[in-house]
Amino acid sequence: MASEVLAGEPLASYSGTAPAEPRNTKSKRRNVVISDAHPFDLEVYISQYTGRAAINRLRFIADECEQLAPQALQRAIQLIIQTRDASLYQRTVHEFNSRPSAADVIPYNSEWAEMTHAQNTSERERLETELKTYTSNMIKESIRMGHRELGDHYWSVGDYSQSLKHYNKSREFCTTNQHVLEYSLTALQLLLEHCDYSHIAAYIFKAEAAFAPPEGSKDSSKKSTVIHPPGSAAAAAAASAAANPDREKAQAKIDYANGIAFMAQGHYEKAAFAFSKLNRSLDDWFGTVVAPADIAIYGTLCAIVSMTRSSIKVNYHENESFGYFLEQEPYARELLDAFMNSRFSVVLDLLDRNSSRHLLDIHLNRHVSGITNEIRERSVVLYFQPFATVQLEKMSSAFGMSVSEMEILAAHLIQDGRIKARIDSKNKVLVVKENDPRVALYRRAFKTARDTQKLTEKLLFRMRLMQADLIVKAPKRDNHPSQQQIPSQFGSEVAP
Amino acid sequence: MTDTLDALITKITGADANNFRLVSATLSAFLKQDDAENILRGTIQTGQDPLRVLSPSTTTLAYLYILSSRLSASGNGGVHPSYIAEFCQSFDPTAARFAPERITKLARLIVKYSESIRNPPFAILPLYHLVSRYPPSPAYLTTIHPIFLLSCITGTHLSAALPILSTPISQIDLLLSDLDYNDNLQYHYLGGVIFGALKRYEEAEDFLETAVSSPAHSPSAIQLEAYKKLILIQLIRHGKTIPPPKYTNTALTKQMKAIPQYAAIVRHYPTLKGPLQEVLAKEINFFREEGNFGLLTVAINHARRWALKNLNKTYLSLSLHQVASYIGFSNEDEARELVLSMVEDGTLSATLSPDGTLTFLEETLDSSAFAPEAVESMLRQAQDSGELLTELNMSIMKSRELLTKALKEKEASSGYAAAGSPGYDEEPDIWTGGRSGRRVDGLFDD
């Protein structure tokens, strides 16, 4: 874990913003526009989150959307002042005041900042002294607690890498699987908060390892569902739900983290399976890490972008526990229904209408354009499947785009080999490629025969060469004297 | 011990003149003398030129030794061009095969001779006779082959090489000709160059591929050069590169991939717009220095054809305006020209209507290709080569080398002796490429 530690100076340490930095540079130019066609209600949205989850999202929205920036930053400052993160406070106030269009200025409450900073310092010193005492006394459990508390402390002041460092140290002093699980889940929460997707898998692995031993064979089967989700993973999850609510909660957290990690890597199908297993037992993290509505959106988008219709049906459409999430975000269910009923223009409309909601999501942002394109392409492929010929005009109206756009998209899909058809550009018709299997077979047989013949000859010649030991060897004794004379000029000298 | 040229000639033209082995032995013994070469260059007692006295057809070996010795002297030993021509035309191949090194030497000397008289094309004809008459069949590779091809290239008379190139090499006999791996590489490389320059890209691809995939412990520079040309020719022929055979030296493939200029061309081909143009503009001197500029130009000119062919896969009909914009022409006329030329030479089946709409036709099936006769001939070919392989497999299975090796292996792995040495009782079946195939390969591995 890369963690440059700036010796205990939280105000100077910007490590907490490390994951936010690339986002800033990348998306400064991308400005999400909120309009009637692309509505987004910041108040409703942010009320689903609490604490740092809310602050991070507000700051993210401020980065992404010029329109909402003042509102979001103001709201963020209100929330930050309730925490102990003085450096974040300073930065956010600075950001707010340095906006070019800043009409009003939020005064920097230096008194609060200094006080908080002082408190933080004394708190940290106290915790560090305690930890030292524990360490010298060699009490494992206390050392673990000490590290954990320091981790909590650094987290609350916004020093991400120090926090993770202490959590990781606490692991060495874990005595029971329960401790390891607790530690892994805390770390996961921290990683999720900072969008550090690449490390999630490692902690999931640790959490699952801690999970396995106490309950025998049942667990191993359950564990395997995480890696190889079968047809109805949700059913399996539901079956074991009754067994142990605590375990169920931990499992839900792992599944969620897994889903986010897969989504971040672009493995949408795996992500969709992971999300489909979630249910209400994730409630510990609702608000602090994720909102139920988010899960509805992540799950739905990942599903329709990657899953086959039958598995969408089993894992989402008929999955009652996921229904809970869909209730939180009604358009997600509409999206699913429209996709399942092949009403593709509705699907694309909904995607477009909610694009700002998607773009302003901290995890989804990077994927929006990719997912939207992919859904559009999949829809075209699905739409075309039953036809032998389709008028491009009809097709384009079904997808709500112009004929020329449709033609370009179709050409692209044909070149990718996803539609077996050709475009009659003059008459604006898409026609299925006719394939005479008999001819194709003959062609292939002849080609194979010729190739085999050639290959045999070549191999025989090669064998002869080897038999005669005419093998190129490293030039130790001679330096290929004859090589120099070989004219490699092609066009210039030799060619007619 | 013979000392004078006269005595030597008398000896070898005597009773045993037709015992080539003896003659050849006498000559090589003679060569061990200190001033043998000088004696060979001398005249006979009467002051006559021995080459005038001897007959190239009946006393081939003596003629060959004297001729090659004279040619290697300074000033070409006063050899008249007609001697060379006459010898190459009328020498006795059976006799000549007893002196392979001398033949190789002669071939090289002919090239040198042609250079010294400032008439490089002169070498082509004698070498052609030499290369076509010396081996028992045109399927044998000899050391003369690469020399001949090179002289065709330096003599700028490429088509002269075609009769030789038309028979693929399949035989190697080290007794016939003291071959070096370079001879094989050079022959196939130069063959590829010649075919490429003559725009016969299919054969060029074959020859270059053979050079590239020749067995190698570490790749040679010729192979790398061949690979570069192979890639460009594949772009011309297929519009993309085709991975070399699996048995190609991996270090070679890696080296090739590490050359950024070629990698860039391959990546962007055949889309002419954008990056490919940039690479071309930037690296034009690189390709000139590489000597592959001519081939590259052909490939680039072919790119438009590939782009149009790709359109065929996507479209049934489209306007010339669209064609022009997809392929990167500035106006429709250029597009029309390209379409017309492709339709004319049969690479594209399409119609062009007066209003500028290009309609692709379904590729018609050439029924003659699938006629029963064609199928039958193909089957017969397959059977023939099957039989050949069975025979070959049998001969390998009973060969001393395999048996010793198998025996050794058996001893080494006596732990599971029950498994025995790899299947003598197995059906000889090289087609499956399974154990028997591996056995064949393994035999010559070390």
Coordinates of N, CA and C in Angstrom, one line a residue, chain A residues 97-249:
Chain A
N97 N -14.7 30.0 -2.2 CA -14.4 31.5 -2.4 C -13.6 31.8 -3.6
S98 N -12.9 30.8 -4.1 CA -12.1 31.1 -5.3 C -12.8 30.8 -6.6
R99 N -14.1 30.4 -6.5 CA -14.8 30.2 -7.8 C -14.9 31.6 -8.5
P100 N -14.8 31.6 -9.8 CA -14.8 32.9 -10.5 C -16.1 33.6 -10.3
S101 N -17.2 32.9 -10.2 CA -18.5 33.5 -10.1 C -19.0 33.7 -8.7
A102 N -18.0 33.6 -7.8 CA -18.4 33.7 -6.4 C -19.0 35.1 -6.1
A103 N -20.3 35.1 -5.8 CA -20.9 36.4 -5.4 C -20.7 36.7 -4.0
D104 N -21.0 35.7 -3.2 CA -20.8 35.9 -1.7 C -19.7 35.1 -1.2
V105 N -19.1 35.4 -0.2 CA -17.9 34.7 0.3 C -18.3 34.2 1.7
I106 N -17.9 32.9 1.9 CA -18.1 32.3 3.2 C -16.9 32.6 4.0
P107 N -17.1 33.2 5.2 CA -15.9 33.6 6.0 C -15.3 32.3 6.5
Y108 N -14.0 32.3 6.6 CA -13.2 31.2 7.1 C -13.2 31.2 8.6
N109 N -13.8 30.2 9.2 CA -13.8 30.2 10.6 C -12.5 29.7 11.2
S110 N -11.6 30.6 11.3 CA -10.2 30.1 11.7 C -10.2 29.7 13.1
E111 N -11.1 30.2 13.9 CA -11.2 29.8 15.3 C -11.5 28.4 15.4
W112 N -12.5 28.0 14.7 CA -13.0 26.6 14.7 C -11.8 25.7 14.2
A113 N -11.2 26.2 13.1 CA -10.2 25.3 12.5 C -9.0 25.1 13.4
E114 N -8.6 26.2 14.1 CA -7.5 26.0 15.0 C -7.8 25.2 16.2
M115 N -9.0 25.4 16.7 CA -9.4 24.6 17.8 C -9.5 23.2 17.5
T116 N -10.1 22.9 16.3 CA -10.2 21.5 15.9 C -8.9 20.9 15.7
H117 N -8.0 21.7 15.1 CA -6.7 21.2 14.8 C -6.0 20.8 16.1
A118 N -6.1 21.7 17.1 CA -5.5 21.5 18.4 C -6.0 20.3 19.1
Q119 N -7.4 20.2 19.0 CA -8.0 19.0 19.6 C -7.5 17.7 18.9
N120 N -7.4 17.8 17.6 CA -7.0 16.6 16.9 C -5.6 16.2 17.3
T121 N -4.7 17.2 17.4 CA -3.3 16.9 17.8 C -3.3 16.3 19.2
S122 N -4.0 16.9 20.1 CA -3.9 16.3 21.5 C -4.5 14.9 21.5
E123 N -5.6 14.7 20.7 CA -6.2 13.4 20.7 C -5.2 12.4 20.1
R124 N -4.5 12.8 19.0 CA -3.6 11.9 18.4 C -2.5 11.5 19.4
E125 N -2.0 12.6 20.1 CA -0.9 12.3 21.0 C -1.3 11.4 22.1
R126 N -2.6 11.6 22.6 CA -3.1 10.7 23.6 C -3.1 9.2 23.1
L127 N -3.7 9.1 21.9 CA -3.8 7.7 21.4 C -2.5 7.1 21.2
E128 N -1.5 7.9 20.7 CA -0.2 7.4 20.4 C 0.5 6.9 21.7
T129 N 0.3 7.7 22.7 CA 0.9 7.4 24.0 C 0.3 6.1 24.5
E130 N -1.0 6.0 24.4 CA -1.7 4.8 24.9 C -1.2 3.6 24.1
L131 N -1.1 3.8 22.8 CA -0.6 2.6 22.0 C 0.8 2.2 22.5
K132 N 1.7 3.2 22.8 CA 3.0 2.9 23.2 C 3.0 2.1 24.5
T133 N 2.1 2.5 25.4 CA 2.0 1.7 26.7 C 1.6 0.3 26.4
Y134 N 0.5 0.2 25.5 CA 0.1 -1.2 25.2 C 1.2 -2.0 24.6
T135 N 1.9 -1.4 23.7 CA 2.9 -2.1 23.0 C 4.0 -2.6 24.0
S136 N 4.4 -1.7 24.9 CA 5.4 -2.2 25.9 C 4.8 -3.2 26.8
N137 N 3.5 -3.2 27.0 CA 2.9 -4.3 27.9 C 2.6 -5.6 27.1
M138 N 2.8 -5.5 25.8 CA 2.5 -6.7 25.0 C 1.2 -7.3 25.1
I139 N 0.2 -6.4 25.3 CA -1.2 -7.0 25.4 C -1.8 -6.9 24.0
K140 N -1.9 -8.1 23.4 CA -2.3 -8.1 22.0 C -3.6 -7.4 21.7
E141 N -4.6 -7.7 22.5 CA -5.9 -7.1 22.3 C -5.9 -5.6 22.4
S142 N -5.2 -5.1 23.4 CA -5.1 -3.7 23.6 C -4.4 -3.0 22.4
I143 N -3.3 -3.7 22.0 CA -2.6 -3.1 20.9 C -3.5 -2.9 19.6
R144 N -4.3 -4.0 19.4 CA -5.2 -4.0 18.3 C -6.1 -2.8 18.4
M145 N -6.7 -2.7 19.6 CA -7.6 -1.6 19.9 C -7.0 -0.3 19.6
G146 N -5.7 -0.2 20.1 CA -5.0 1.1 20.0 C -4.8 1.5 18.5
H147 N -4.4 0.5 17.7 CA -4.2 0.8 16.3 C -5.6 1.2 15.7
R148 N -6.6 0.4 16.1 CA -7.9 0.7 15.5 C -8.4 2.1 15.8
E149 N -8.2 2.4 17.1 CA -8.6 3.8 17.4 C -7.8 4.9 16.7
L150 N -6.5 4.6 16.5 CA -5.7 5.6 15.8 C -6.2 5.6 14.3
G151 N -6.6 4.5 13.8 CA -7.1 4.4 12.4 C -8.4 5.2 12.4
D152 N -9.3 5.0 13.3 CA -10.5 5.8 13.4 C -10.2 7.3 13.4
H153 N -9.2 7.6 14.3 CA -8.9 9.0 14.5 C -8.4 9.7 13.1
Y154 N -7.5 9.0 12.5 CA -6.9 9.5 11.2 C -8.0 9.6 10.2
W155 N -8.9 8.7 10.2 CA -10.0 8.7 9.3 C -10.9 10.0 9.5
S156 N -11.1 10.2 10.8 CA -12.0 11.3 11.1 C -11.4 12.7 10.7
V157 N -10.0 12.7 10.8 CA -9.4 14.0 10.4 C -9.0 14.0 8.9
G158 N -9.3 12.9 8.3 CA -9.2 12.9 6.8 C -7.8 12.5 6.3
D159 N -7.0 11.8 7.2 CA -5.7 11.3 6.7 C -5.9 9.9 6.3
Y160 N -6.2 9.7 5.1 CA -6.6 8.4 4.5 C -5.5 7.4 4.6
S161 N -4.3 7.7 4.2 CA -3.2 6.7 4.2 C -2.8 6.3 5.6
Q162 N -2.7 7.3 6.5 CA -2.3 6.9 7.9 C -3.4 6.0 8.5
S163 N -4.6 6.4 8.2 CA -5.7 5.6 8.7 C -5.6 4.1 8.3
L164 N -5.4 3.9 7.0 CA -5.3 2.6 6.4 C -4.1 1.9 7.0
K165 N -3.0 2.6 7.2 CA -1.8 2.0 7.8 C -2.1 1.5 9.2
H166 N -2.8 2.2 10.0 CA -3.0 1.8 11.3 C -4.0 0.6 11.3
Y167 N -5.0 0.7 10.4 CA -5.9 -0.5 10.4 C -5.2 -1.7 10.0
N168 N -4.3 -1.6 9.0 CA -3.5 -2.7 8.6 C -2.6 -3.3 9.7
K169 N -2.1 -2.4 10.5 CA -1.3 -2.8 11.6 C -2.1 -3.6 12.7
S170 N -3.3 -3.1 12.8 CA -4.2 -3.8 13.8 C -4.4 -5.2 13.4
R171 N -4.3 -5.5 12.2 CA -4.5 -6.9 11.7 C -3.6 -7.9 12.4
E172 N -2.3 -7.4 12.5 CA -1.3 -8.3 13.1 C -1.7 -8.8 14.5
F173 N -2.5 -8.0 15.1 CA -2.9 -8.4 16.5 C -4.3 -8.9 16.7
C174 N -4.9 -9.3 15.5 CA -6.2 -9.9 15.6 C -6.0 -11.3 16.1
T175 N -6.9 -11.7 17.0 CA -6.8 -13.0 17.6 C -8.0 -13.9 17.1
T176 N -9.1 -13.3 16.7 CA -10.2 -14.1 16.3 C -10.6 -13.7 14.8
N177 N -11.3 -14.6 14.2 CA -11.8 -14.4 12.9 C -12.7 -13.2 12.9
Q178 N -13.4 -13.0 13.9 CA -14.4 -11.9 14.0 C -13.6 -10.6 13.9
H179 N -12.5 -10.5 14.6 CA -11.7 -9.3 14.5 C -11.2 -9.1 13.1
V180 N -10.7 -10.1 12.4 CA -10.2 -9.9 11.1 C -11.3 -9.4 10.2
L181 N -12.5 -10.0 10.4 CA -13.6 -9.6 9.5 C -14.0 -8.2 9.8
E182 N -14.0 -7.8 11.0 CA -14.3 -6.4 11.4 C -13.3 -5.5 10.7
Y183 N -12.1 -5.9 10.9 CA -11.0 -5.0 10.3 C -11.1 -4.9 8.8
S184 N -11.4 -6.0 8.1 CA -11.5 -6.0 6.7 C -12.6 -5.1 6.2
L185 N -13.7 -5.3 6.9 CA -14.9 -4.5 6.5 C -14.7 -3.0 6.7
T186 N -14.0 -2.7 7.8 CA -13.7 -1.3 8.1 C -12.8 -0.7 6.9
A187 N -11.8 -1.5 6.6 CA -10.9 -1.1 5.6 C -11.6 -1.0 4.2
L188 N -12.5 -1.9 4.0 CA -13.3 -1.8 2.7 C -14.1 -0.5 2.7
Q189 N -14.7 -0.2 3.8 CA -15.5 1.0 3.9 C -14.6 2.3 3.6
L190 N -13.4 2.2 4.1 CA -12.5 3.3 3.9 C -12.1 3.4 2.4
L191 N -11.8 2.2 1.8 CA -11.4 2.2 0.4 C -12.6 2.7 -0.5
L192 N -13.8 2.3 -0.1 CA -14.9 2.7 -0.9 C -15.1 4.2 -0.9
E193 N -14.9 4.7 0.3 CA -15.1 6.1 0.5 C -14.1 6.9 -0.3
H194 N -12.9 6.3 -0.5 CA -11.9 7.1 -1.2 C -11.8 6.6 -2.7
C195 N -12.7 5.8 -3.1 CA -12.8 5.3 -4.5 C -11.4 4.6 -4.9
D196 N -10.8 3.9 -3.9 CA -9.6 3.2 -4.2 C -10.0 1.8 -4.6
Y197 N -10.4 1.7 -5.9 CA -11.0 0.4 -6.3 C -10.0 -0.7 -6.4
S198 N -8.8 -0.4 -6.8 CA -7.9 -1.4 -7.1 C -7.5 -2.3 -5.9
H199 N -7.6 -1.8 -4.7 CA -7.2 -2.5 -3.5 C -8.4 -3.3 -2.9
I200 N -9.6 -3.1 -3.4 CA -10.7 -3.7 -2.8 C -10.6 -5.2 -2.8
A201 N -10.2 -5.8 -3.9 CA -10.2 -7.2 -4.0 C -9.4 -7.9 -2.9
A202 N -8.3 -7.2 -2.5 CA -7.4 -7.8 -1.5 C -8.1 -7.9 -0.2
Y203 N -8.9 -6.9 0.2 CA -9.6 -6.9 1.5 C -10.8 -7.8 1.4
I204 N -11.4 -8.0 0.3 CA -12.5 -8.9 0.2 C -11.9 -10.3 0.4
F205 N -10.8 -10.6 -0.1 CA -10.1 -11.9 0.1 C -9.9 -12.1 1.5
K206 N -9.4 -11.1 2.2 CA -9.1 -11.2 3.7 C -10.4 -11.5 4.4
A207 N -11.4 -10.7 4.1 CA -12.7 -10.9 4.8 C -13.3 -12.3 4.6
E208 N -13.2 -12.8 3.4 CA -13.8 -14.1 3.1 C -13.0 -15.2 3.8
A209 N -11.7 -15.0 3.9 CA -10.8 -16.0 4.5 C -11.3 -16.0 6.0
A210 N -11.6 -14.9 6.6 CA -12.0 -14.8 8.0 C -13.4 -15.5 8.2
F211 N -14.1 -15.5 7.1 CA -15.4 -15.9 7.1 C -15.6 -17.4 7.1
A212 N -14.7 -18.1 6.4 CA -14.8 -19.5 6.1 C -14.9 -20.5 7.3
P213 N -13.9 -20.4 8.2 CA -13.8 -21.6 9.1 C -15.0 -21.9 10.0
P214 N -15.6 -21.0 10.7 CA -16.5 -21.4 11.8 C -17.6 -22.3 11.3
E215 N -18.3 -22.0 10.3 CA -19.4 -22.8 9.8 C -18.9 -23.6 8.6
G216 N -19.1 -24.9 8.8 CA -18.5 -25.9 7.9 C -18.8 -25.8 6.4
S217 N -19.4 -26.8 5.9 CA -19.5 -26.9 4.4 C -20.5 -25.8 3.8
K218 N -21.4 -25.5 4.6 CA -22.4 -24.5 4.1 C -21.8 -23.3 3.6
D219 N -20.7 -22.8 4.4 CA -20.1 -21.6 4.1 C -19.3 -21.7 2.8
S220 N -18.6 -22.8 2.7 CA -17.7 -22.9 1.5 C -18.6 -22.8 0.2
S221 N -19.8 -23.3 0.3 CA -20.7 -23.3 -0.8 C -21.1 -21.8 -1.0
K222 N -21.3 -21.2 0.1 CA -21.7 -19.8 0.0 C -20.6 -18.9 -0.5
K223 N -19.4 -19.2 0.0 CA -18.3 -18.4 -0.5 C -18.1 -18.5 -2.0
S224 N -18.3 -19.7 -2.5 CA -18.1 -19.9 -3.9 C -19.1 -19.1 -4.7
T225 N -20.2 -18.8 -4.1 CA -21.2 -18.0 -4.9 C -20.6 -16.7 -5.2
V226 N -19.7 -16.2 -4.4 CA -19.1 -14.9 -4.6 C -18.3 -14.9 -5.9
I227 N -17.6 -16.0 -6.0 CA -16.6 -16.1 -7.1 C -17.3 -16.5 -8.4
H228 N -18.1 -17.6 -8.3 CA -18.8 -18.1 -9.5 C -20.3 -18.0 -9.2
P229 N -20.9 -16.8 -9.5 CA -22.3 -16.7 -9.2 C -23.1 -17.6 -10.1
P230 N -23.9 -18.5 -9.5 CA -24.7 -19.4 -10.3 C -26.0 -18.7 -10.8
G231 N -26.8 -19.4 -11.5 CA -28.0 -18.7 -12.0 C -28.7 -17.9 -11.1
S232 N -29.1 -18.4 -10.0 CA -29.9 -17.6 -9.0 C -29.1 -17.4 -7.8
A233 N -28.1 -16.5 -7.8 CA -27.3 -16.3 -6.6 C -28.1 -15.7 -5.5
A234 N -29.1 -14.9 -5.9 CA -29.9 -14.2 -4.9 C -30.7 -15.2 -4.0
A235 N -31.1 -16.3 -4.7 CA -31.9 -17.3 -4.0 C -31.1 -17.9 -2.9
A236 N -29.8 -18.2 -3.3 CA -28.9 -18.9 -2.4 C -28.6 -17.9 -1.2
A237 N -28.4 -16.7 -1.5 CA -28.2 -15.7 -0.5 C -29.3 -15.6 0.5
A238 N -30.5 -15.6 -0.1 CA -31.7 -15.5 0.7 C -31.9 -16.7 1.6
A239 N -31.5 -17.9 1.1 CA -31.7 -19.1 1.9 C -30.9 -19.1 3.1
S240 N -29.6 -18.5 3.0 CA -28.8 -18.5 4.2 C -29.0 -17.3 5.0
A241 N -29.8 -16.4 4.6 CA -30.1 -15.2 5.3 C -30.6 -15.5 6.7
A242 N -31.5 -16.4 6.8 CA -32.1 -16.7 8.0 C -31.1 -17.3 9.0
A243 N -30.1 -17.9 8.5 CA -29.2 -18.6 9.4 C -28.5 -17.7 10.4
N244 N -28.0 -16.7 9.9 CA -27.2 -15.8 10.8 C -27.2 -14.4 10.3
P245 N -27.9 -13.5 11.0 CA -28.0 -12.1 10.5 C -26.7 -11.4 10.4
D246 N -25.8 -11.7 11.4 CA -24.5 -11.0 11.4 C -23.7 -11.3 10.2
R247 N -23.7 -12.6 10.0 CA -22.9 -13.1 8.8 C -23.5 -12.5 7.5
E248 N -24.8 -12.5 7.5 CA -25.5 -12.0 6.3 C -25.1 -10.6 6.1
K249 N -25.0 -9.8 7.1 CA -24.7 -8.4 7.0 C -23.3 -8.3 6.4

